[in-house]
Short mmCIF file of C-alpha atoms in Angstrom, two decimals:
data_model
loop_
_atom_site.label_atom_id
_atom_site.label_comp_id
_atom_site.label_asym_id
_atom_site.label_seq_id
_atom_site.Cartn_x
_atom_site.Cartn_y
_atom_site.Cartn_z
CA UNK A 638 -61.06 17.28 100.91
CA UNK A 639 -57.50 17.18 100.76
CA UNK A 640 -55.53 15.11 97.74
CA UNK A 641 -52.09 13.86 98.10
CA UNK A 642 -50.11 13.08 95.56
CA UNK A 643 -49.41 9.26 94.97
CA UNK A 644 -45.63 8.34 95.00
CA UNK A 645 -44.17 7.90 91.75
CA UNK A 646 -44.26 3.93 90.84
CA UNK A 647 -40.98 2.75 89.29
CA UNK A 648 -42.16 0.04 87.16
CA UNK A 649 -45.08 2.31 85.36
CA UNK A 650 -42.32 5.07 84.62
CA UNK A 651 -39.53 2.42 83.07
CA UNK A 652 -42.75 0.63 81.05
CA UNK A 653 -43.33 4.22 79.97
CA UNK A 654 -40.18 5.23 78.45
CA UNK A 655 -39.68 2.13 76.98
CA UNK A 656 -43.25 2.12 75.08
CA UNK A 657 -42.07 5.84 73.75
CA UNK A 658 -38.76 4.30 72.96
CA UNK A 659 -40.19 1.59 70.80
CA UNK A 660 -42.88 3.93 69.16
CA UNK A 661 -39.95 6.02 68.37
CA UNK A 662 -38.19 3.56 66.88
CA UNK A 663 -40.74 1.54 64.91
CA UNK A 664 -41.03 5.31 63.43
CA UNK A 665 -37.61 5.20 62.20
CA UNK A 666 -38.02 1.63 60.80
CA UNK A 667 -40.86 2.93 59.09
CA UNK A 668 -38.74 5.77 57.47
CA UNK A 669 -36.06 3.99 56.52
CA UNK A 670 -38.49 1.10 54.94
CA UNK A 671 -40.20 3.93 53.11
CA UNK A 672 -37.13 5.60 52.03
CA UNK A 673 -35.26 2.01 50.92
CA UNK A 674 -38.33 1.19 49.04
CA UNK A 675 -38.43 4.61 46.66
CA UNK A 676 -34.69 4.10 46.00
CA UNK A 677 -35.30 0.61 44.79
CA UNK A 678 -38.03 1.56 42.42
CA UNK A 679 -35.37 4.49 41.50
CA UNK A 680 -32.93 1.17 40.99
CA UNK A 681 -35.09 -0.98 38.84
CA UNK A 682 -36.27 2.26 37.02
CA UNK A 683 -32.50 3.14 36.12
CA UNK A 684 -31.35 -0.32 34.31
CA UNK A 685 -33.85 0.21 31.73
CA UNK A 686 -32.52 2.58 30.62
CA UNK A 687 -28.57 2.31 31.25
CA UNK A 688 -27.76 -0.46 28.77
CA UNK A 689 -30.26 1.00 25.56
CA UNK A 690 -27.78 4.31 26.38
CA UNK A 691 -24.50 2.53 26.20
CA UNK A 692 -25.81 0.52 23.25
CA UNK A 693 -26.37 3.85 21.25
CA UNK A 694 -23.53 5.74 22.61
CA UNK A 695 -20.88 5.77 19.87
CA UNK A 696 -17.04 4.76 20.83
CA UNK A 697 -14.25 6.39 19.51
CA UNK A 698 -11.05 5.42 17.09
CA UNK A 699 -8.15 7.75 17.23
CA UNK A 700 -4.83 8.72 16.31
CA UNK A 701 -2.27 10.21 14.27
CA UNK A 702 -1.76 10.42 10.13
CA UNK A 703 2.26 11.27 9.17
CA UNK A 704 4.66 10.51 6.67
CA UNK A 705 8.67 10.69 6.89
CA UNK A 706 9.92 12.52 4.35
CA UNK A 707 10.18 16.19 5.11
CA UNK A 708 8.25 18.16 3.05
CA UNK A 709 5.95 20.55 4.31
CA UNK A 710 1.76 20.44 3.99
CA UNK A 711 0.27 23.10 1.90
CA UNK A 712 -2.25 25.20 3.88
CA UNK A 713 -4.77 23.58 2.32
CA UNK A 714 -4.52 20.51 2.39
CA UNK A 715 -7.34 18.16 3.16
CA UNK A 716 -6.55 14.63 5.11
CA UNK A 717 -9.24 12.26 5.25
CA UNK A 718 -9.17 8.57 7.31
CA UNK A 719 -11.43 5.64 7.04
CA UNK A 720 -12.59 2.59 8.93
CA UNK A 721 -12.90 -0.18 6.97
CA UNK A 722 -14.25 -3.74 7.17
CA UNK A 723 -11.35 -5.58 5.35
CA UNK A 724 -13.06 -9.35 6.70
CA UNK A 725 -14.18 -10.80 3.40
CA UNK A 726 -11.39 -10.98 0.75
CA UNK A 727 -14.01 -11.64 -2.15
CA UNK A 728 -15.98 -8.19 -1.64
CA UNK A 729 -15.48 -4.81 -1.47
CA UNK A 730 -14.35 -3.18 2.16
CA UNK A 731 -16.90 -2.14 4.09
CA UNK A 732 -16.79 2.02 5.35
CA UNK A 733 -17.26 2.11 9.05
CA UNK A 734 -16.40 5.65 9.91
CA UNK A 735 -15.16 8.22 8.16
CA UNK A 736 -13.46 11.78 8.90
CA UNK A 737 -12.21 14.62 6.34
CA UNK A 738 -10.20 16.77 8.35
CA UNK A 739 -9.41 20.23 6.38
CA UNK A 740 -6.89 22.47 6.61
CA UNK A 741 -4.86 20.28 9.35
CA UNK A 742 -1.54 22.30 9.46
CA UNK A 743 1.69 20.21 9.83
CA UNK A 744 1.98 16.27 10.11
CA UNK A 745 1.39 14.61 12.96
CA UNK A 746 -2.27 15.45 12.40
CA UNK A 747 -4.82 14.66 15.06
CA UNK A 748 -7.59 12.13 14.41
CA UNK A 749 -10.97 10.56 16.48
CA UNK A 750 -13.06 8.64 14.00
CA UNK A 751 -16.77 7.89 15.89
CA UNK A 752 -18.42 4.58 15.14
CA UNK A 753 -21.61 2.80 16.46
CA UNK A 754 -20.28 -0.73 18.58
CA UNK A 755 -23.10 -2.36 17.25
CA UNK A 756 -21.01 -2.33 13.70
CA UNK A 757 -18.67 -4.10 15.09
CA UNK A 758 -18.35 -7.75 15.18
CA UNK A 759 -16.06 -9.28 17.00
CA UNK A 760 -14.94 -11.90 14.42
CA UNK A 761 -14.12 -9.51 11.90
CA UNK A 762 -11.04 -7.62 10.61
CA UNK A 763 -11.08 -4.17 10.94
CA UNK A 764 -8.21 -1.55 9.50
CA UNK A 765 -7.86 2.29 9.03
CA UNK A 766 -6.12 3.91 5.87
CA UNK A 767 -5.38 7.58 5.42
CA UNK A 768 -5.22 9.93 2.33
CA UNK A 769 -3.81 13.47 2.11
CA UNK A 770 -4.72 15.52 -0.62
CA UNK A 771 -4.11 19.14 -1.91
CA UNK A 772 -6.74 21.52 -2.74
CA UNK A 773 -7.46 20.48 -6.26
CA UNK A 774 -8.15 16.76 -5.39
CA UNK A 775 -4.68 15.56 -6.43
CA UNK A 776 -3.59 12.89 -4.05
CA UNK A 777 -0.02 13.72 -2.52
CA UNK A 778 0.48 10.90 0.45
CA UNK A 779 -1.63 8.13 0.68
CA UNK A 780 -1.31 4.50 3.11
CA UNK A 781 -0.06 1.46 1.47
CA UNK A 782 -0.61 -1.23 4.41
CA UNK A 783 -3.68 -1.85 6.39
CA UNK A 784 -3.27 -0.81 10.03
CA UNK A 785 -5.60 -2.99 12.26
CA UNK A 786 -7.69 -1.85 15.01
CA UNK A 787 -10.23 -2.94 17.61
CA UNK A 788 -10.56 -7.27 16.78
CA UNK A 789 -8.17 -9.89 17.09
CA UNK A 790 -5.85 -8.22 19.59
CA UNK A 791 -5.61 -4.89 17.81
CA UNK A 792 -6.26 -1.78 19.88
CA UNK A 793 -8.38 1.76 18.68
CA UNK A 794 -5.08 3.70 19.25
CA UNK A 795 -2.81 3.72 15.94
CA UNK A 796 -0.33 6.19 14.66
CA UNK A 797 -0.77 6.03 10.36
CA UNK A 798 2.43 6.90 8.16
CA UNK A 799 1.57 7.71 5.12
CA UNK A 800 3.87 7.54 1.85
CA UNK A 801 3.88 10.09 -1.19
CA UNK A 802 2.61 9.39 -4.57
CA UNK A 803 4.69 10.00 -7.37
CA UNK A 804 3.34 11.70 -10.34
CA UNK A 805 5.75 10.17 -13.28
CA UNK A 806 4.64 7.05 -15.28
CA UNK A 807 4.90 4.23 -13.20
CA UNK A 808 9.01 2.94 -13.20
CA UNK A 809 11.38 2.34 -10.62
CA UNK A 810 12.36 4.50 -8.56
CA UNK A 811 12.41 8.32 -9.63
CA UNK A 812 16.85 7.87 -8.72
CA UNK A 813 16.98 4.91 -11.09
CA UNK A 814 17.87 7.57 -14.13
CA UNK A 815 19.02 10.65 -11.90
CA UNK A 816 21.30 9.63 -9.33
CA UNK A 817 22.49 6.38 -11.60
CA UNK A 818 25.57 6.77 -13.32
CA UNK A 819 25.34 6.38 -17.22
CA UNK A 820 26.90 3.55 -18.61
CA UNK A 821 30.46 3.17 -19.10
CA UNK A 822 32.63 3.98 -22.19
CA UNK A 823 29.74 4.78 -24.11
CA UNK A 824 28.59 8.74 -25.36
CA UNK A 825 25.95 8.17 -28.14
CA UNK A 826 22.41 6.26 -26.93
CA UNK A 827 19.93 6.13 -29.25
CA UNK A 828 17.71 4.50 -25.76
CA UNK A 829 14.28 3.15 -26.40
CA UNK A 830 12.24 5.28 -29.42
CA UNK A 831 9.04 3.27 -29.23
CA UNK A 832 9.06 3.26 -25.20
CA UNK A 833 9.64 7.25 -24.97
CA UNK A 834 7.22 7.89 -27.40
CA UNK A 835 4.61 5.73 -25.52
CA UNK A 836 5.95 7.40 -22.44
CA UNK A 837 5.52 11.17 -24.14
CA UNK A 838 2.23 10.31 -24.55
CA UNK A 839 0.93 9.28 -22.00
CA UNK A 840 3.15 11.79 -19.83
CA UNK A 841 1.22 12.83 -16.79
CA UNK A 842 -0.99 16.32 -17.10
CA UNK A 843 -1.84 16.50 -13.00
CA UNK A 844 -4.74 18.43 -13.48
CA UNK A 845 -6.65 15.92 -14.71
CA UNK A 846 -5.68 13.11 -12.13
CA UNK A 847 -2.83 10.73 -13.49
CA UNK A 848 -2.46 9.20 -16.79
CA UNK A 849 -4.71 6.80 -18.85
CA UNK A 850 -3.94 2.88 -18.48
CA UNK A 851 -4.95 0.22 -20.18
CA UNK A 852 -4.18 -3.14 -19.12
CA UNK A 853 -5.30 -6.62 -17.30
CA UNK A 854 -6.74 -6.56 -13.60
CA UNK A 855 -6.41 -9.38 -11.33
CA UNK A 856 -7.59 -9.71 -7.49
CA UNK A 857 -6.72 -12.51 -5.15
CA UNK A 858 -7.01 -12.65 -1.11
CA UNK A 859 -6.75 -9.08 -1.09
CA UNK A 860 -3.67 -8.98 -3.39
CA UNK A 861 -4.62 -6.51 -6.89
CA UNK A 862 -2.24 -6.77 -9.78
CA UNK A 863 -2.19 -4.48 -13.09
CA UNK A 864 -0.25 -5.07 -15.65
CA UNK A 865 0.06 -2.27 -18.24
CA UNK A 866 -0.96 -3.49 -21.92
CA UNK A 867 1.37 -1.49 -23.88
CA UNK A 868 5.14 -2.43 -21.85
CA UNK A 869 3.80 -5.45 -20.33
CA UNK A 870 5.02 -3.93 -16.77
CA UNK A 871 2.64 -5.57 -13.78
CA UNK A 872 2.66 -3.48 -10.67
CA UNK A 873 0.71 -4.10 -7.29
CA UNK A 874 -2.32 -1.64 -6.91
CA UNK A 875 -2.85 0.45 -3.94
CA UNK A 876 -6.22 -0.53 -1.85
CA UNK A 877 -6.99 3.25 -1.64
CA UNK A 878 -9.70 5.86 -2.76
CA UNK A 879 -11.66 4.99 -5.97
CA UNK A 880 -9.50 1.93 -6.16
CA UNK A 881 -12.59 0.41 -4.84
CA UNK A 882 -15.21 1.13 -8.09
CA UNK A 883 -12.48 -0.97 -9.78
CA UNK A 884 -12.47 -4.22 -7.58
CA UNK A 885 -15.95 -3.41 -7.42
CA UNK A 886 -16.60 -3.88 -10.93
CA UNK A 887 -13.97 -6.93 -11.53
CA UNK A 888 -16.37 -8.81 -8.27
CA UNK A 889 -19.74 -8.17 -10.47
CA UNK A 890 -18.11 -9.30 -13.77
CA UNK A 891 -18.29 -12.80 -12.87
CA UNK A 892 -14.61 -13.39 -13.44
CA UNK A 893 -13.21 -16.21 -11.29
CA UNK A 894 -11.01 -14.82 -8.67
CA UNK A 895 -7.32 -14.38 -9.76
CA UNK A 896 -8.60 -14.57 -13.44
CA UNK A 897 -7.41 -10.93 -15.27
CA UNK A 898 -9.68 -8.67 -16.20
CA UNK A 899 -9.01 -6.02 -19.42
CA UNK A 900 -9.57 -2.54 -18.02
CA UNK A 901 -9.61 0.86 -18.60
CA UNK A 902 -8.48 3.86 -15.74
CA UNK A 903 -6.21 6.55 -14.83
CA UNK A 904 -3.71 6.28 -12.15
CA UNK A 905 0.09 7.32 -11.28
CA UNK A 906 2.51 5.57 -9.19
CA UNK A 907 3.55 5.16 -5.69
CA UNK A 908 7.20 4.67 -4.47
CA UNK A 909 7.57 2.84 -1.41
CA UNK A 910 9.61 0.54 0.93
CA UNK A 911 8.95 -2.84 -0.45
CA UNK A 912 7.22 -5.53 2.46
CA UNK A 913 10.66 -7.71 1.82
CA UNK A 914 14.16 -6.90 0.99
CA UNK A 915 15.98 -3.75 0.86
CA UNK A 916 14.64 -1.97 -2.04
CA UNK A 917 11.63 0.27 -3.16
CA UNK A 918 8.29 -0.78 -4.67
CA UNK A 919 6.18 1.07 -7.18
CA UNK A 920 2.21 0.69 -6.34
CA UNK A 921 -0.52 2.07 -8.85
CA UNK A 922 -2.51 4.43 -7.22
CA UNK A 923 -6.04 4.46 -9.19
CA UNK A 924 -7.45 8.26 -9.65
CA UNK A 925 -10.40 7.04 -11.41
CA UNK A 926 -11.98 3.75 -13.01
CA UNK A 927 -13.59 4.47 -16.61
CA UNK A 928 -14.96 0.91 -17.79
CA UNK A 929 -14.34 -2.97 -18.32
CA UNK A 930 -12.95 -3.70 -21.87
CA UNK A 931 -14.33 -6.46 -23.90
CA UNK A 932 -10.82 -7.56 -24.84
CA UNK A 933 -9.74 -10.48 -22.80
CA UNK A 934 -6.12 -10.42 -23.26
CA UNK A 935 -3.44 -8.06 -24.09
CA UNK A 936 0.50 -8.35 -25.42
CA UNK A 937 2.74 -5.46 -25.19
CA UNK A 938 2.64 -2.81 -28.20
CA UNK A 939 6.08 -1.11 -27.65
CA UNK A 940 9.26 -3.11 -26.88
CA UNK A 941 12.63 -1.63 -26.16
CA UNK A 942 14.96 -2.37 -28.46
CA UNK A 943 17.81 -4.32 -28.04
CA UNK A 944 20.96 -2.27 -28.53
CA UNK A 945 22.47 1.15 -26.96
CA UNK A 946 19.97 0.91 -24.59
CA UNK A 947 20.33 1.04 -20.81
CA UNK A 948 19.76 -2.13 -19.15
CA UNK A 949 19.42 -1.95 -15.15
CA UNK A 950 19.00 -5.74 -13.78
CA UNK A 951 16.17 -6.63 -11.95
CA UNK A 952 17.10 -10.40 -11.24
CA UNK A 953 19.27 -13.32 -11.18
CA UNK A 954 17.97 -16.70 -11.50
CA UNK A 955 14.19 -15.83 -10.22
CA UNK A 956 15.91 -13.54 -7.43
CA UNK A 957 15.40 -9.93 -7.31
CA UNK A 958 18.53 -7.70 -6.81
CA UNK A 959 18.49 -5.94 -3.50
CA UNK A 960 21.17 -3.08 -3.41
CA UNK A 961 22.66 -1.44 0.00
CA UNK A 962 21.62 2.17 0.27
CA UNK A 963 23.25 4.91 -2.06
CA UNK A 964 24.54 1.71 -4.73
CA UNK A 965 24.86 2.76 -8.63
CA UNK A 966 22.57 0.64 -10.66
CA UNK A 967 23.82 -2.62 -11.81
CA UNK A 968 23.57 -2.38 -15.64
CA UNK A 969 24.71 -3.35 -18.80
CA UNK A 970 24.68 -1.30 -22.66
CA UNK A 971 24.67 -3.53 -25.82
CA UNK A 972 27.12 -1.11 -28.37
CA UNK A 973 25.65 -1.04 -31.95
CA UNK A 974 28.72 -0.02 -33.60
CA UNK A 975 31.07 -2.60 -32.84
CA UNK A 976 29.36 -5.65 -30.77
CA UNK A 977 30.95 -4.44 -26.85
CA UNK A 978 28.82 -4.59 -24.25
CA UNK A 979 29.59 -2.48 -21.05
CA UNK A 980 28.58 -1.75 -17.88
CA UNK A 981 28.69 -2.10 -13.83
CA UNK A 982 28.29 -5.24 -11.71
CA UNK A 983 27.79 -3.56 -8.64
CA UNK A 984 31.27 -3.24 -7.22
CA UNK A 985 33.39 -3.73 -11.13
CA UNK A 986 32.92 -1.74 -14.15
CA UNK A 987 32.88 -4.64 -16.45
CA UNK A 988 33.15 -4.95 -20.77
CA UNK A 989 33.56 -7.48 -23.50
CA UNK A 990 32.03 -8.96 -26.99
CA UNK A 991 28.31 -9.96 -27.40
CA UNK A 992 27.52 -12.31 -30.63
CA UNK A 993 23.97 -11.63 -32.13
CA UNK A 994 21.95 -13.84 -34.04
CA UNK A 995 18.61 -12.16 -35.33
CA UNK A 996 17.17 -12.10 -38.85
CA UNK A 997 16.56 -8.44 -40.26
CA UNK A 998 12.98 -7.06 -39.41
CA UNK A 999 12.96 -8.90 -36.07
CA UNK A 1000 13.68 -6.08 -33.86
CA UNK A 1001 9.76 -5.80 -32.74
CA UNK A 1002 9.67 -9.69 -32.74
CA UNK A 1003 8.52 -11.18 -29.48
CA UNK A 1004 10.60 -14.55 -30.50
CA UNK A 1005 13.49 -15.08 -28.72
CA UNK A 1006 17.02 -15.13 -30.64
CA UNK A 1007 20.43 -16.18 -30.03
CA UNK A 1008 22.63 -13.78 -27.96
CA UNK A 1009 26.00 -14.86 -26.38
CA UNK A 1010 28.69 -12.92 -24.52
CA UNK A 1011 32.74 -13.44 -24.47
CA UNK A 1012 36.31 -12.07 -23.25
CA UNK A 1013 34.39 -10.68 -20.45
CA UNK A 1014 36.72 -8.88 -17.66
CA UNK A 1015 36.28 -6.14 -15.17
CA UNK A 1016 38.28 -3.91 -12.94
CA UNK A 1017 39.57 -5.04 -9.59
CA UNK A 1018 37.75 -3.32 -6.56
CA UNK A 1019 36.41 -5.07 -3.48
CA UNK A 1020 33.28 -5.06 -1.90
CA UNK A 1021 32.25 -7.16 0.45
CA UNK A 1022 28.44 -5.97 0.71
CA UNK A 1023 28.07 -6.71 -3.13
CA UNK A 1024 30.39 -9.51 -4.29
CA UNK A 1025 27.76 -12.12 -4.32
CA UNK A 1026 25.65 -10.36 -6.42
CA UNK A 1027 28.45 -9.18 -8.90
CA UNK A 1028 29.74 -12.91 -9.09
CA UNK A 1029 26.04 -14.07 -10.04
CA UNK A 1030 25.79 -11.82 -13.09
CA UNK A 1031 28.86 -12.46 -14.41
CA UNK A 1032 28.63 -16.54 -14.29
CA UNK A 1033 25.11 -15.90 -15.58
CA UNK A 1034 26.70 -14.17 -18.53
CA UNK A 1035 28.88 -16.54 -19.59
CA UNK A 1036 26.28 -18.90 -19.34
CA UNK A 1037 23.90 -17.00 -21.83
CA UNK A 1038 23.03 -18.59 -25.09
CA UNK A 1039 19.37 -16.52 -26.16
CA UNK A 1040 17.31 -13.91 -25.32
CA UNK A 1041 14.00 -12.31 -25.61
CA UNK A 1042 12.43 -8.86 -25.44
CA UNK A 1043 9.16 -8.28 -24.64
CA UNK A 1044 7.56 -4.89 -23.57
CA UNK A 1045 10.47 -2.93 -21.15
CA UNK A 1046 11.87 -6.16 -19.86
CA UNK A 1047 14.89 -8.35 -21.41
CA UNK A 1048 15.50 -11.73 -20.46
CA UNK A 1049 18.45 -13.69 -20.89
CA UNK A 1050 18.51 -17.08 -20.70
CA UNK A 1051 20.41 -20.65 -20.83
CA UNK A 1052 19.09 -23.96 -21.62
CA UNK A 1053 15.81 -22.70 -22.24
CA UNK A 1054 16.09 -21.55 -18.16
CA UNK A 1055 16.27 -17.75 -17.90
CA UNK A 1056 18.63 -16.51 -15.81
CA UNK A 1057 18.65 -12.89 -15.60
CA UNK A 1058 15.76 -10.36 -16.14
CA UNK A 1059 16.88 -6.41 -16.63
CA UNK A 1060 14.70 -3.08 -18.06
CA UNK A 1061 15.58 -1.04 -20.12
CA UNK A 1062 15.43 2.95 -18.52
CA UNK A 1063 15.21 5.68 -21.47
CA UNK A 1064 17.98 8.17 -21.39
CA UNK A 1065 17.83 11.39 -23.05
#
């Protein structure tokens, strides 16, 4: 029997390809279902564990540590930098982070401090402070000012300038007695016996870390005071290194806050630019806290005595003296042999007659006496930048009627209102 072959039907062969179309596609769906569904399980898998990662990772503060002057870093040197929590005024900061850094080579030296975010709260006050010291421990710069980071509009990028510690009893600046000129018309000062014995003695041997100090601690809204109990000298301290055992131990003695406390240390002395007004500062830097005293009070032991001494002014009326750069000390020497006093007013070498009134035996008296100065004149230079000043002491002179000595520091007064305050500055 012979077959023929049908003729192809149109409509079967489009139905066909379309049903192998749509199986084909419904295959792809199915793929790309399958596949859409294992990354979102991937998705919700990954979130987990994302933010418990960035919650653990730490974050990063960093930087530079320098100072101006230009002396060059040992080899050896070690330079250390802390972030503190400086929020609470009536406790101890709180260490962050900390980084030692040894060996560093030449200022500007390279810093990242780590730290956990979690530690951070964004209320708070957060600050960094440096230290360089040599080999042996002995503290040569140090920071005197907090530098803020990360809160209250502060960012975790600072550059840190450090200033260096001197390593003389704490005074005025180290030029006051060098670069000053002596005072005028006079060749034989006896200076201050008492003071540069105390001073001898407690002269500075820097292997052991500064000198011993005695004397009354005070801490208020993150302002420290000392003030030394033999000359009666008060000096800021420097929030720095074991400076902290010491406000430590004045927060558990139960003092009220601002109330001093007698205490016992060793320290040496900072020189800096002062926060206001064109002069230097001397901080106290602590090099170790021994012990609270029992004591509760404390009056100078050694006071300068009153004649052929060298008195530098320190202020007029309440006012400290701010010099321009490279000025000679304003000053003043009481003669012993024949009642002159002499001296510089800042632009005028000036001179006349002083009239003492003090009982025998009262030299080491705290009690004030009569003192009065006459036929005062000076030379006849001009200078604009210091006029003011030099115009002020001398109408404050005339004005004087009493004094009274007490530790390093002279004040004269009038009507019971003091009007100038100098110290005395040993000379050899």
């Amino acid at each position: 029997m012979k077959t023929t072959d049908r003729p192809d039907n149109p409509l079967q062969n489009k139905l066909g390809v379309a049903r192998s179309y749509s199986m084909r596609f419904m295959s792809i769906v199915a793929a790309v279902c399958t596949t859409c569904f294992l990354l979102a399980c991937d998705n919700q898998a990954a979130p987990s564990e994302g933010p418990a990662q960035s919650e653990s990772e730490n974050q990063v503060v960093s930087g530079s540590v320098t100072y101006l002057n230009r002396m060059a870093l040992p080899p050896d040197a070690v330079v250390n930098v802390v972030l503190l929590d400086v929020s609470r005024a009536d406790a101890p900061a709180t260490i962050i982070a900390e980084k030692t850094i040894q060996s560093p080579g030449q200022v500007p030296v390279r810093f990242e401090l780590e730290y956990n975010p979690n530690d951070i709260d964004l209320r708070m006050t957060y600050v960094v402070r440096a230290e360089i010291k040599g080999s042996d421990g002995q503290l040569l710069y140090t920071t005197d000012t907090h530098v803020p980071v990360l809160t209250r509009d502060a960012g975790s990028e600072v550059e840190i300038v450090a200033v260096p510690v001197v390593r003389d009893y704490p005074s005025d600046s180290p030029e006051d007695t060098s670069a000053s000129p002596g005072p005028t018309d006079s060749n034989d000062l006896k200076g201050m016996d008492g003071a540069a014995k105390a001073v001898e003695e407690r002269a500075v041997d820097e292997r052991s870390g500064g000198m011993q100090l005695e004397g009354m601690f005070r801490y208020m809204a993150d302002a420290p005071l000392f003030m030394d109990c033999r000359t009666g000298k008060s000096f800021p301290v420097a929030m720095a290194g074991p400076y902290i055992e010491l406000e430590r131990a004045y927060l558990d003695s139960g003092i009220m806050a601002g109330d001093p406390l007698r205490v016992l240390l060793r320290g040496r002395s900072l020189e800096q630019p002062a926060i206001e007004g064109n002069h230097n500062e001397i901080t106290l830097i602590v090099d170790e806290f021994d012990k609270v005293l029992d004591e509760v009070e404390c009056t100078p032991s050694v006071h300068a005595e009153l004649l052929d001494t060298f008195w530098k002014l320190v202020a007029i009326d309440g006012s400290r003296v701010t010099l321009p750069a490279d000025s000679r000390q304003i000053h003043m020497v009481l003669a012993s042999d024949d009642s002159r006093v002499t001296g510089f007013a800042g632009c005028n070498s000036f001179f006349g007659k002083f009239q003492l009134d003090r009982e025998p035996g009262e030299e080491q008296s705290l009690a004030p006496f009569s003192l009065t100065f006459s036929s005062l004149g000076t030379t006849r230079k001009v200078c604009p930048a210091v006029m003011e000043t030099e115009q002020r002491l001398l109408k404050a002179l005339n004005e004087v009627d009493q004094a009274q000595i007490s530790g390093v520091f002279l004040e004269l007064s009038s009507n019971k209102q003091v009007r100038l305050r100098l110290e005395s500055v040993y000379l050899d």
